[in-house]
Short mmCIF file of C-alpha atoms and ligand atoms in Angstrom, two decimals:
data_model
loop_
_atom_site.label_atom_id
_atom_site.label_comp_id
_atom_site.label_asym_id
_atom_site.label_seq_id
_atom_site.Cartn_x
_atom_site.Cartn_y
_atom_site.Cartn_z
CA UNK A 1 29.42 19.61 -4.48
CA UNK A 2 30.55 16.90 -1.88
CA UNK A 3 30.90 13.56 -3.65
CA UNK A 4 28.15 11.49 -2.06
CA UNK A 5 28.77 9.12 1.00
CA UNK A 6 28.78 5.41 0.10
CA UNK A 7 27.21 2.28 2.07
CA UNK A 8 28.60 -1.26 0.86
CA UNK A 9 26.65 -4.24 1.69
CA UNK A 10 28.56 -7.14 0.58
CA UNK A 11 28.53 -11.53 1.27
CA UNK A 12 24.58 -11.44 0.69
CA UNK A 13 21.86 -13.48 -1.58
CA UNK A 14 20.26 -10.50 -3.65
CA UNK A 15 16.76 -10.94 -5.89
CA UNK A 16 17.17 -7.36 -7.73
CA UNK A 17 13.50 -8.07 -9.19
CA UNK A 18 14.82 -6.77 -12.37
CA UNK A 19 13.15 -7.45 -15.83
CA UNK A 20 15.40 -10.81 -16.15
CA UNK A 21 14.52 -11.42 -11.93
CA UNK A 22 18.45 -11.38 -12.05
CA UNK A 23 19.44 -13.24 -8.36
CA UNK A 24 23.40 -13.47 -6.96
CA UNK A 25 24.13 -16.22 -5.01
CA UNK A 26 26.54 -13.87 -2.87
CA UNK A 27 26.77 -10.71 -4.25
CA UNK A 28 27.35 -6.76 -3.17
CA UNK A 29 25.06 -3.71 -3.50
CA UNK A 30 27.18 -0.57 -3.07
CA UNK A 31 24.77 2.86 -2.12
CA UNK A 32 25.85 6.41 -3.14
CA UNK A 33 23.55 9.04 -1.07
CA UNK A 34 19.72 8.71 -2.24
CA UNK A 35 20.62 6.07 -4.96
CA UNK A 36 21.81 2.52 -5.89
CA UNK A 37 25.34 2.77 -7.57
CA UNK A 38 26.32 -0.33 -8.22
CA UNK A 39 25.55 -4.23 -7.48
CA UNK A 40 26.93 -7.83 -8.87
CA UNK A 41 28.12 -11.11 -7.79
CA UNK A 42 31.18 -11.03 -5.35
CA UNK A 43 32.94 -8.47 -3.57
CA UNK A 44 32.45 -4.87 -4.08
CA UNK A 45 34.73 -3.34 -6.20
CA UNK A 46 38.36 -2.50 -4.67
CA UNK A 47 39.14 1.41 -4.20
CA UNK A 48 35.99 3.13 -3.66
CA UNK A 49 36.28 6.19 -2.03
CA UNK A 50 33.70 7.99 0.37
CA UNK A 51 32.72 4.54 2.07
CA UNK A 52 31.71 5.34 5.67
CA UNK A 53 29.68 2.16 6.21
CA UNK A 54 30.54 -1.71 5.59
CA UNK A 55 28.06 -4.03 5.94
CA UNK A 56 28.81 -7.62 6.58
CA UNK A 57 25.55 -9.46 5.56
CA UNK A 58 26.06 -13.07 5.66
CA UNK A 59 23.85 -15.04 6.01
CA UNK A 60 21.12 -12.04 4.56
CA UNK A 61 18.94 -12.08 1.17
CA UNK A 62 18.80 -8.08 -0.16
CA UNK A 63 15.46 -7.32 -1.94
CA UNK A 64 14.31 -4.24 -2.96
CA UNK A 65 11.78 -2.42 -0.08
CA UNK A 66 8.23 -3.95 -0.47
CA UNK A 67 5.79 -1.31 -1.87
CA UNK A 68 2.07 -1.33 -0.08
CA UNK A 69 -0.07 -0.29 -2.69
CA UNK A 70 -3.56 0.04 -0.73
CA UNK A 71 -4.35 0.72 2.85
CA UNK A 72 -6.09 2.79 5.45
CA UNK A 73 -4.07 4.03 8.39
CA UNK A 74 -7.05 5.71 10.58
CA UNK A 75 -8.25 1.93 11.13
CA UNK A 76 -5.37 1.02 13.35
CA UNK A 77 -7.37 1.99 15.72
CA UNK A 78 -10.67 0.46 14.89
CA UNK A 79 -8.94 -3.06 14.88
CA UNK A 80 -10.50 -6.15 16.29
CA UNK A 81 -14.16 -5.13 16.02
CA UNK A 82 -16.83 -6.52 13.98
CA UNK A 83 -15.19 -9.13 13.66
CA UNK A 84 -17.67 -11.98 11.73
CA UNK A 85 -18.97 -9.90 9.04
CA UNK A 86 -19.00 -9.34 5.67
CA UNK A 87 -17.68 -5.86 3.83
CA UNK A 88 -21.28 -4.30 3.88
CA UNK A 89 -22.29 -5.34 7.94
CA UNK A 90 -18.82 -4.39 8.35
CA UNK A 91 -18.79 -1.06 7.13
CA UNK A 92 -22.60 -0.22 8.82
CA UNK A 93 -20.96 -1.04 12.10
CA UNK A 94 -18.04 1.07 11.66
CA UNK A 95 -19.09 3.92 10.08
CA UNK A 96 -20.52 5.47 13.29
CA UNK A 97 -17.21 5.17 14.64
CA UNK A 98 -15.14 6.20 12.16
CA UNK A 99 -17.22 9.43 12.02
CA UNK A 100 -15.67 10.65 15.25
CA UNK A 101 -11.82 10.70 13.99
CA UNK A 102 -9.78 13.68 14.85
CA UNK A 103 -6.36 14.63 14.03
CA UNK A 104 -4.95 13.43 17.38
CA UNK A 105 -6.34 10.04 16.61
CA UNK A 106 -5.72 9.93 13.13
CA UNK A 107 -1.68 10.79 13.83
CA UNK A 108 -1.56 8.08 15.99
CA UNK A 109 -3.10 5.86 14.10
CA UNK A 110 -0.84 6.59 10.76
CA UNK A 111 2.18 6.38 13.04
CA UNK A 112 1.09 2.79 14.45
CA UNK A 113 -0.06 1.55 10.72
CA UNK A 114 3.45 3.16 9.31
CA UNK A 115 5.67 1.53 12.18
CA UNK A 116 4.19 -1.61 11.84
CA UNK A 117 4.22 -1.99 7.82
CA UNK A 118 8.53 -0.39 8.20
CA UNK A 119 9.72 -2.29 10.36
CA UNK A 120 8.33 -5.27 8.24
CA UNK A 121 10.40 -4.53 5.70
CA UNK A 122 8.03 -1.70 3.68
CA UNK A 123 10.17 1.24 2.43
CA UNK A 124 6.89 2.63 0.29
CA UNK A 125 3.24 3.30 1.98
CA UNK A 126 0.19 4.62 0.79
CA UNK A 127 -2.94 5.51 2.91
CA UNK A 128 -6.12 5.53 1.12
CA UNK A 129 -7.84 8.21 3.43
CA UNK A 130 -11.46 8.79 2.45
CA UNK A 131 -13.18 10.13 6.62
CA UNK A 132 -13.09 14.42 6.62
CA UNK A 133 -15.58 14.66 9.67
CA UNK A 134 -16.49 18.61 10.05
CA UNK A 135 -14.27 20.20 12.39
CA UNK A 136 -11.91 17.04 12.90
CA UNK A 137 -8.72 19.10 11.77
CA UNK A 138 -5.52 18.94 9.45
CA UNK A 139 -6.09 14.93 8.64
CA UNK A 140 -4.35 14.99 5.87
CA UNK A 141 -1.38 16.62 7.27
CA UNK A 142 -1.21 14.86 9.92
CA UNK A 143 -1.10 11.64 8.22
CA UNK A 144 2.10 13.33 6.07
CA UNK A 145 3.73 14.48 9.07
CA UNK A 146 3.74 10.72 10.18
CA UNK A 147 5.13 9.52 7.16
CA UNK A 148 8.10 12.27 6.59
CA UNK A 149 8.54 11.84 10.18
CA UNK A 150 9.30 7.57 9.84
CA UNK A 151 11.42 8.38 7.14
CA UNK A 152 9.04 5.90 4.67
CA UNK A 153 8.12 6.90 0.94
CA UNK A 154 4.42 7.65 1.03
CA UNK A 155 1.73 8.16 -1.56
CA UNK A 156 -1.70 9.82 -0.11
CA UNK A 157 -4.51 8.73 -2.13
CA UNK A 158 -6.72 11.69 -0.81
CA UNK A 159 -10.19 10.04 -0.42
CA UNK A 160 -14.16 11.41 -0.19
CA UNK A 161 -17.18 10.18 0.13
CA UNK A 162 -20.39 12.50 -0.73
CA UNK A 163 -23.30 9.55 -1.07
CA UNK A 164 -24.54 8.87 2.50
CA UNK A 165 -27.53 7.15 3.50
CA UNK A 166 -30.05 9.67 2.40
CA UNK A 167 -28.84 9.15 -1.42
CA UNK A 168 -29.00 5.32 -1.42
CA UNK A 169 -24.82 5.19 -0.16
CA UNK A 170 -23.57 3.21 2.98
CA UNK A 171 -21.97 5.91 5.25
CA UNK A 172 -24.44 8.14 7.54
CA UNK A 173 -24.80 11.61 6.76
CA UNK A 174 -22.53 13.18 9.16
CA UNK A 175 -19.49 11.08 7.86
CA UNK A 176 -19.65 12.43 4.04
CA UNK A 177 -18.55 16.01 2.45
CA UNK A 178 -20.31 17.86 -0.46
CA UNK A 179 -19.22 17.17 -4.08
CA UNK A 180 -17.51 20.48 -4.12
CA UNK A 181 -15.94 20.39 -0.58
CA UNK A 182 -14.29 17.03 -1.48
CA UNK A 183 -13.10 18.33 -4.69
CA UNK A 184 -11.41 21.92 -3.73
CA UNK A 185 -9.56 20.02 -0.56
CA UNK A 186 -8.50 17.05 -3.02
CA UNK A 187 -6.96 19.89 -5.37
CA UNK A 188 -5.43 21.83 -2.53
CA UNK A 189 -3.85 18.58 -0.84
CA UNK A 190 -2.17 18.07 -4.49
CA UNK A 191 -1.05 21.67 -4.82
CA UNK A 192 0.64 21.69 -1.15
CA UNK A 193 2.00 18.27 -0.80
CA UNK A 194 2.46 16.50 -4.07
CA UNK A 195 5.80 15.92 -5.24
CA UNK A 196 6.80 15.10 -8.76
CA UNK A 197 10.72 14.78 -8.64
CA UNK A 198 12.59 11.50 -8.86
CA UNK A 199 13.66 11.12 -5.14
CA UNK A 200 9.79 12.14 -4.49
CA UNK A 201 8.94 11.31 -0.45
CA UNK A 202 5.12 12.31 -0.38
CA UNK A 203 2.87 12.40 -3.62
CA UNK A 204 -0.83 12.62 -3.87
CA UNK A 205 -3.53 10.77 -5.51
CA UNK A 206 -7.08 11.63 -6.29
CA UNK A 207 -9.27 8.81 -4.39
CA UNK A 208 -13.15 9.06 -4.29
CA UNK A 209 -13.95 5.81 -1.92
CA UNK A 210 -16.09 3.35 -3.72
CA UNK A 211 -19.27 3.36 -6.03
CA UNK A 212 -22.03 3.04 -3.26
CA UNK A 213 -20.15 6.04 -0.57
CA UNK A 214 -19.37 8.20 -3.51
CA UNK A 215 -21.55 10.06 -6.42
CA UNK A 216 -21.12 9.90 -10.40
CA UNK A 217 -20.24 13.33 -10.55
CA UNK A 218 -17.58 13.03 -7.86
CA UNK A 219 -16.38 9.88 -10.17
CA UNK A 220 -16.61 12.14 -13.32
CA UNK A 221 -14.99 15.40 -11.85
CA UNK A 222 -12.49 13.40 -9.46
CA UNK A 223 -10.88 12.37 -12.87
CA UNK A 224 -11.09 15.41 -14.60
CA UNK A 225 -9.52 16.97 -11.62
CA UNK A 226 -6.53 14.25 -11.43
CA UNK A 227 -5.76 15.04 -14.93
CA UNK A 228 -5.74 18.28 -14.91
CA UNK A 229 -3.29 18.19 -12.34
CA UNK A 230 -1.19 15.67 -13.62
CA UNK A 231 -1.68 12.94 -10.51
CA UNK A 232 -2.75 9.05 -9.98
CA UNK A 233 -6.56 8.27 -9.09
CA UNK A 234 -7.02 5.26 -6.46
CA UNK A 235 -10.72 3.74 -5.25
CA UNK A 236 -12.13 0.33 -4.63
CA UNK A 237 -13.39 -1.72 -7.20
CA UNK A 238 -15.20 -5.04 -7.37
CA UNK A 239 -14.53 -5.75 -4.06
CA UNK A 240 -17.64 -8.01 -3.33
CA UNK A 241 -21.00 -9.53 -4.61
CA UNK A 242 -23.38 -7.10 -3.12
CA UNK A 243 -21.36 -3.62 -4.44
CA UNK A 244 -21.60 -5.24 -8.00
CA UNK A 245 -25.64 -5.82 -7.53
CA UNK A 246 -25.34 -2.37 -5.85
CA UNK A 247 -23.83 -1.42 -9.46
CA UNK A 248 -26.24 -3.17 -11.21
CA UNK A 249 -29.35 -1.88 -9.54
CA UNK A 250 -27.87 1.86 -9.46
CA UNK A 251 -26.47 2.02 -12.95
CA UNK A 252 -27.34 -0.81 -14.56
CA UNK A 253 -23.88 -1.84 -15.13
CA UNK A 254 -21.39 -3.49 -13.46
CA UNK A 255 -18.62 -1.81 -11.53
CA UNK A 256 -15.96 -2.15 -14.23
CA UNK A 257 -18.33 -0.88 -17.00
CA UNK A 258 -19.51 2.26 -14.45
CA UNK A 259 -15.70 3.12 -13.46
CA UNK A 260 -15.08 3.18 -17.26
CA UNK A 261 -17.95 5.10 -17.89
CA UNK A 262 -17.30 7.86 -15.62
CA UNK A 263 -13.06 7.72 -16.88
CA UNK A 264 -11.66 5.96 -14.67
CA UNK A 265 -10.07 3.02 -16.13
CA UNK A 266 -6.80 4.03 -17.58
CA UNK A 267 -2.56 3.73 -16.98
CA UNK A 268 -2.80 6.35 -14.62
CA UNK A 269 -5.74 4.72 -12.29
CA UNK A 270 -5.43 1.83 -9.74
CA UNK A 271 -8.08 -0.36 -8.05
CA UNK A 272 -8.21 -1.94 -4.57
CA UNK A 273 -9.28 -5.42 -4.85
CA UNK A 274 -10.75 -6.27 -8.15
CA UNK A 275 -12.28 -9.63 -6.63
CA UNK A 276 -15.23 -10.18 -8.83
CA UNK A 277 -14.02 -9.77 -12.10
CA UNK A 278 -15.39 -11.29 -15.64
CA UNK A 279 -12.85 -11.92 -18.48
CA UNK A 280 -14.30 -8.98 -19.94
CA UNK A 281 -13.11 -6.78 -16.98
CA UNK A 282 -10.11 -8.27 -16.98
CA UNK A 283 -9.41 -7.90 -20.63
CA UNK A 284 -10.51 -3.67 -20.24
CA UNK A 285 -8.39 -3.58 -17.46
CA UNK A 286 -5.74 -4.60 -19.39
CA UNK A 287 -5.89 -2.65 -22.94
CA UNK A 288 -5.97 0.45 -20.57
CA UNK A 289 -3.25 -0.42 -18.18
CA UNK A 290 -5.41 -0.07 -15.10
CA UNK A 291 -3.46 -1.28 -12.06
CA UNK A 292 -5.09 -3.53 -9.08
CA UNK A 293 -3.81 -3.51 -5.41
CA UNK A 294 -4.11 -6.90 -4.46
CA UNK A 295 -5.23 -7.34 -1.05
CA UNK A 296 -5.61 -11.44 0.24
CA UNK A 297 -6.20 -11.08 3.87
CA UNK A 298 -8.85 -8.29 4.06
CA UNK A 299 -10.51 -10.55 0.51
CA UNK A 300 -10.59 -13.67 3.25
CA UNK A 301 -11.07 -11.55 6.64
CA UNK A 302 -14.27 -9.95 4.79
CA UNK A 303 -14.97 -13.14 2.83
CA UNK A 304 -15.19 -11.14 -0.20
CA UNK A 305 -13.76 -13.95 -2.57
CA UNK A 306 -10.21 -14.51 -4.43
CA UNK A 307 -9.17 -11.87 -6.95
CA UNK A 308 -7.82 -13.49 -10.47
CA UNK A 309 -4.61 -12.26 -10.07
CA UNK A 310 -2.69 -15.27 -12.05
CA UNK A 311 -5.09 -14.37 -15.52
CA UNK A 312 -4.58 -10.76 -14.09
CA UNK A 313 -0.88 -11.18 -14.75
CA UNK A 314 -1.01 -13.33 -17.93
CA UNK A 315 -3.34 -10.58 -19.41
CA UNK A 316 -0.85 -7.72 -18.73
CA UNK A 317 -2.29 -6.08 -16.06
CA UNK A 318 0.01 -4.39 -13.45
CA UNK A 319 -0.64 -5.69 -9.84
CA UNK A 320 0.53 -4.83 -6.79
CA UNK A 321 0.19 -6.06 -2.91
CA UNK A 322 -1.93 -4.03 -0.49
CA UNK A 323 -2.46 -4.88 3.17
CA UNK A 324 -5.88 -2.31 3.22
CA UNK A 325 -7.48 -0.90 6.35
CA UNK A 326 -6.39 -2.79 9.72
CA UNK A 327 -10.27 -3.29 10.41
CA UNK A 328 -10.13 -5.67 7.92
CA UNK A 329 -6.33 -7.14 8.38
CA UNK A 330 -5.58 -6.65 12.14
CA UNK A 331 -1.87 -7.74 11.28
CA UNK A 332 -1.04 -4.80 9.26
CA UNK A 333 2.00 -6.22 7.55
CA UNK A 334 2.72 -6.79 4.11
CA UNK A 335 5.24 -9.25 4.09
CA UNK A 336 2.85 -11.74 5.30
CA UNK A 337 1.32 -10.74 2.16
CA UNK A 338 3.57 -12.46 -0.34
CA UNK A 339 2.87 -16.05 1.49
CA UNK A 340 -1.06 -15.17 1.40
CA UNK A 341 -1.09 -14.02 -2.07
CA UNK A 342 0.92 -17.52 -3.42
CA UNK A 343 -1.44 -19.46 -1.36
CA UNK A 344 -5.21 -17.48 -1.80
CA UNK A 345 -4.30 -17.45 -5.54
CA UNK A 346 -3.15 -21.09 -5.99
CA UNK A 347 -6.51 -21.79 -3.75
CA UNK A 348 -8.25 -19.23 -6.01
CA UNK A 349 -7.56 -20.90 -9.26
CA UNK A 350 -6.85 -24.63 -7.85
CA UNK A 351 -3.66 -24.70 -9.78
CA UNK A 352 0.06 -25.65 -7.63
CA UNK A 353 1.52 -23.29 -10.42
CA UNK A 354 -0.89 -20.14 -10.44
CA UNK A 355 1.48 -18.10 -8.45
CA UNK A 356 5.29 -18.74 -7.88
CA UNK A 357 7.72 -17.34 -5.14
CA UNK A 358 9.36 -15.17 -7.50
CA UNK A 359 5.83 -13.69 -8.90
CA UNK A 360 4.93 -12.99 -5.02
CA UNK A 361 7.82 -11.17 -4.56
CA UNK A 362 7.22 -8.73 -7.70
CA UNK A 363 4.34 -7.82 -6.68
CA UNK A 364 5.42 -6.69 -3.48
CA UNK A 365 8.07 -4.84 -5.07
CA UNK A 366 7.86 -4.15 -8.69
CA UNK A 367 4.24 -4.86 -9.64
CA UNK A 368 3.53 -2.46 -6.44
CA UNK A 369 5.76 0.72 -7.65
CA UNK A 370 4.24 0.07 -10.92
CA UNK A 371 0.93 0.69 -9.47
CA UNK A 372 1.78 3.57 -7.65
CA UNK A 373 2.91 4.93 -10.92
CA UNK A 374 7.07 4.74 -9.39
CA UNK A 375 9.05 1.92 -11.05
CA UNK A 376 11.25 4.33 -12.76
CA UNK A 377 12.28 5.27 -9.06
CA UNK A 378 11.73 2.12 -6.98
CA UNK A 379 10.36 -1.56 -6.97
CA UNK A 380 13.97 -3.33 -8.08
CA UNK A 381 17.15 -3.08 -7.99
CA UNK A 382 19.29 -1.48 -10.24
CA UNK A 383 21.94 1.10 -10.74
CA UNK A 384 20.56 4.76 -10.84
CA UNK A 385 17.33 3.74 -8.93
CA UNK A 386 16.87 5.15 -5.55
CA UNK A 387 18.57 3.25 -2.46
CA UNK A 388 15.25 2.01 -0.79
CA UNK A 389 15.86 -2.24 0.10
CA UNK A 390 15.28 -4.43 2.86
CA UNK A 391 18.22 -7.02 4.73
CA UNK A 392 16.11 -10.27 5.46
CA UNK A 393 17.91 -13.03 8.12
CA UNK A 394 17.93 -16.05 6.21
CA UNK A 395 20.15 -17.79 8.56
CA UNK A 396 18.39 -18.13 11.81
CA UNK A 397 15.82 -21.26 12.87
CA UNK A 398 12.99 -19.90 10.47
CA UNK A 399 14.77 -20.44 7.25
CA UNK A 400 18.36 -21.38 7.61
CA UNK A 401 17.50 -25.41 6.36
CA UNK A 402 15.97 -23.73 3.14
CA UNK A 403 18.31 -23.14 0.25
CA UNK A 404 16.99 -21.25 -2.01
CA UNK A 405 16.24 -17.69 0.20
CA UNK A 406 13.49 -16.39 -2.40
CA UNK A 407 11.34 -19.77 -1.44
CA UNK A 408 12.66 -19.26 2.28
CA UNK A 409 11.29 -15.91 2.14
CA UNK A 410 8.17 -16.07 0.51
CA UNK A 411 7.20 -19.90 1.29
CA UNK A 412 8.49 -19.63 5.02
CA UNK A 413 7.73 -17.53 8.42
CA UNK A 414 7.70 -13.85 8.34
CA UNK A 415 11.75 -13.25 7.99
CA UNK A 416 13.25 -10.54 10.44
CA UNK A 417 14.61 -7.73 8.82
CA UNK A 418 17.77 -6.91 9.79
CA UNK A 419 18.21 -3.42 8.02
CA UNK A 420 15.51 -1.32 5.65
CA UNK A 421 17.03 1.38 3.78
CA UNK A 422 14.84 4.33 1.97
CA UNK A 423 17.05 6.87 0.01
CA UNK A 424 19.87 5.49 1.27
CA UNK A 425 18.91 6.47 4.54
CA UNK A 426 18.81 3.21 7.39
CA UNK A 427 14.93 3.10 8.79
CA UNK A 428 15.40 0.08 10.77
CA UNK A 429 18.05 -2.27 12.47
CA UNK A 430 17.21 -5.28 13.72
CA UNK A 431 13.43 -4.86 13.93
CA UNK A 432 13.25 -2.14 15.27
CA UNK A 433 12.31 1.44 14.16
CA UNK A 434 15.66 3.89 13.61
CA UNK A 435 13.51 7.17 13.08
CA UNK A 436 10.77 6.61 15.87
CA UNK A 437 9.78 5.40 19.39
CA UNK A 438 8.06 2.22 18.91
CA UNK A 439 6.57 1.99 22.66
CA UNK A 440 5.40 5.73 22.34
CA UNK A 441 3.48 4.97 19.43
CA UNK A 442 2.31 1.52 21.22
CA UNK A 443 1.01 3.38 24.26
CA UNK A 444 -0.63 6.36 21.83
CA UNK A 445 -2.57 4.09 19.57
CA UNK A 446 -4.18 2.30 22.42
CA UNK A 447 -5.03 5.47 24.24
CA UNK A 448 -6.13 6.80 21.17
CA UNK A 449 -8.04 3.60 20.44
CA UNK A 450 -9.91 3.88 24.13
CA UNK A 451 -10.80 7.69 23.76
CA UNK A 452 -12.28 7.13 19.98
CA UNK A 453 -14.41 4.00 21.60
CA UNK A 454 -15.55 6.12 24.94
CA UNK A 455 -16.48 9.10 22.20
CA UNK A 456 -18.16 7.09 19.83
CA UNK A 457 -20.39 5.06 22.92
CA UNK A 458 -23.85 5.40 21.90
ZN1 LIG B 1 -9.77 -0.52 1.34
#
């Protein structure tokens, strides 16, 4: 076998988000094919053979890729619209729309919510994808396609919804699949796409939507099925006041008592949101390891409320960062993320301490491939792990009078990202996508955007 290519990056700040948060001041990460080799303070070692890229990055901090642990890429284009309401009015106005997705659109749409999350700095996606309109096509390939096209790590957390309006649930009839519909494609999504080695590019989760789109027997047999078959299970959780007196009228429990009930709190489970939360949820959430996707934009854009991330944290339970559906967080980006989830949470808890840089920037990292059930592969930086990490300017007007690049990056302006690496492979130079046509997409989503709004007209 060919000894494997090497990329050194060398004369940068690195945060390796390691279990000590180990940091060089200027330091070296050496790449050998898919995987980190080596990394340290100074130069890289003398002598290596194979090298067939040096990278000069003064002036740069290296982090490991961020990780975007909840999101919905069909909303890209559905952004902009309802606009002043909260998650319920929200969802009644968009449902309609939503309804009338088809593969064209949904393609376009994962390849505008991928492109825009990469070139960001995101090496890891997910798309929580829950809308299976009759006769709309190959969704879930499609969305795959994008994502292997890019050249990003992706998790699909294949969705379903089967209560619509006639059984008490949100969505309108046409927008929901049976019980046993959702189940069988769920299973065969897993059995085609799901990959379980280390250097892994697509795997798939089991993902019923939330308590008042989905039944208890999709809850109950959406578990059973995701253990039987060895994968993750995703939904939303306690994402606002009314779905937790939804949960108390329906069930008469609240949501984290009902997801238990039904199996689905547990090491292998993780929750968008998790905004109203007791101590007692947040004590069962962590003696069973259940993981929350964090998501502080869409919590303020829908005025849903703060999650408790900081007693989150101090209780032991993983979190990571998710930027959700673009119809709730038109920016799409997750580095934005880290400064919104220091600030919402020190506004949450009305403490200057609740949240600090360096705790931002694991869960964007760590605390995110924790979640998606991947920090053996990804989320830090360390010899052996897979070569997926991001090349932030530090040095231009943004951040260059800030010393300490960790604070510069998290505290300060969206930094540009000069390179993103994912197994080893170089994503995105200077901003821009490596592995597709930004513009294209550009013009495609809003075409896309314009046909799903003229189809959808009442
Ligand atoms: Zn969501």
């Amino acid at each position: 076998m060919a000894a494997a290519q090497r990329i050194v990056i060398e004369n940068c700040s690195i945060a390796t988000v390691d279990a000590h948060d180990t940091e060089y001041d200027t330091g070296h990460v050496v790449l050998a094919g898919h995987r980190i080799e080596s990394l340290g303070a100074g130069r890289a070692p003398e002598g290596l053979e194979n090298v067939v890229r040096r990278i000069d990055a003064t002036g740069h901090l290296v982090t490991p890729g961020l990780v975007n642990t909840h999101h919905h890429f069909y909303q890209w284009i559905t952004r902009g619209l309802a606009t002043d309401h909260n998650l319920f009015d929200w969802l009644v106005a968009l449902y309609p729309t939503w309804a009338r997705i088809d593969e064209r659109m949904v393609r376009a749409a994962a390849q505008g919510s991928l492109a825009m999350m990469a070139r960001g700095g995101v090496t890891t996606a997910m798309d929580h994808h829950y809308v299976y309109p009759k006769g709309s096509g190959d969704l879930s390939g499609a969305i795959i396609g994008a994502a292997r096209d890019m050249g990003v790590r992706f998790t699909l957390a294949r969705g379903s919804m089967d209560r619509s309006e006639k059984d008490g649930g949100l969505p309108p009839d046409f927008a929901v699949e049976t019980l046993e519909g959702a189940l069988a494609a769920t299973e065969e999504t897993v059995k085609q796409y799901h990959d379980t080695s280390f250097e892994a590019m697509t795997q798939v989760a089991v993902a019923p939507c939330s308590p008042f789109s989905i039944s208890t027997e999709l809850l109950r047999q959406g578990a059973e099925l995701a253990r039987r078959l060895g994968v993750r299970m995703h939904t939303h959780g306690s994402e606002t006041v009314e779905e937790e007196k939804f949960c108390h009228e329906l069930f008469g429990m609240g949501p984290t008592d009902y997801f238990e009930s039904t199996g689905w709190l547990g090491e292998d489970v993780w929750m968008a949101h998790c905004v109203h939360m007791n101590d007692s949820d947040i004590a069962a959430f962590a003696r069973t390891r259940t993981g929350v996707a964090h998501c502080p934009s869409s919590n303020a854009r829908l005025a849903a409320g703060i999650a408790r991330v900081p007693d989150m944290l101090a209780a032991g339970v993983p979190v990571g960062l998710g930027v959700d559906g673009t119809a709730s967080n038109e920016s799409g980006e997750l580095h934005t993320e880290l400064r919104n989830a220091l600030l919402i949470n020190r506004l949450g808890a009305h403490r200057e301490s609740a949240l600090t840089a360096r705790q931002a920037l694991r869960l964007g990292t760590h605390g995110g491939a924790r979640v998606l059930g991947r920090a053996a592969e990804i989320g830090s930086l360390e010899p052996g792990k897979l070569a997926d990490l991001v090349l932030w300017r530090m040095d231009t007007l943004a951040h260059a009078s800030i010393a300490d690049p960790v604070t510069a990056l998290v505290f300060g302006a969206a930094a540009p990202v000069t390179a993103s690496f994912v197994n080893g492979r170089q994503i995105v130079e200077n901003g821009r996508l490596l592995t597709a046509d930004e513009d294209a997409i550009a013009r495609s989503t809003r075409d896309e955007a314009r046909r799903l709004a003229e189809i959808a007209a009442p």
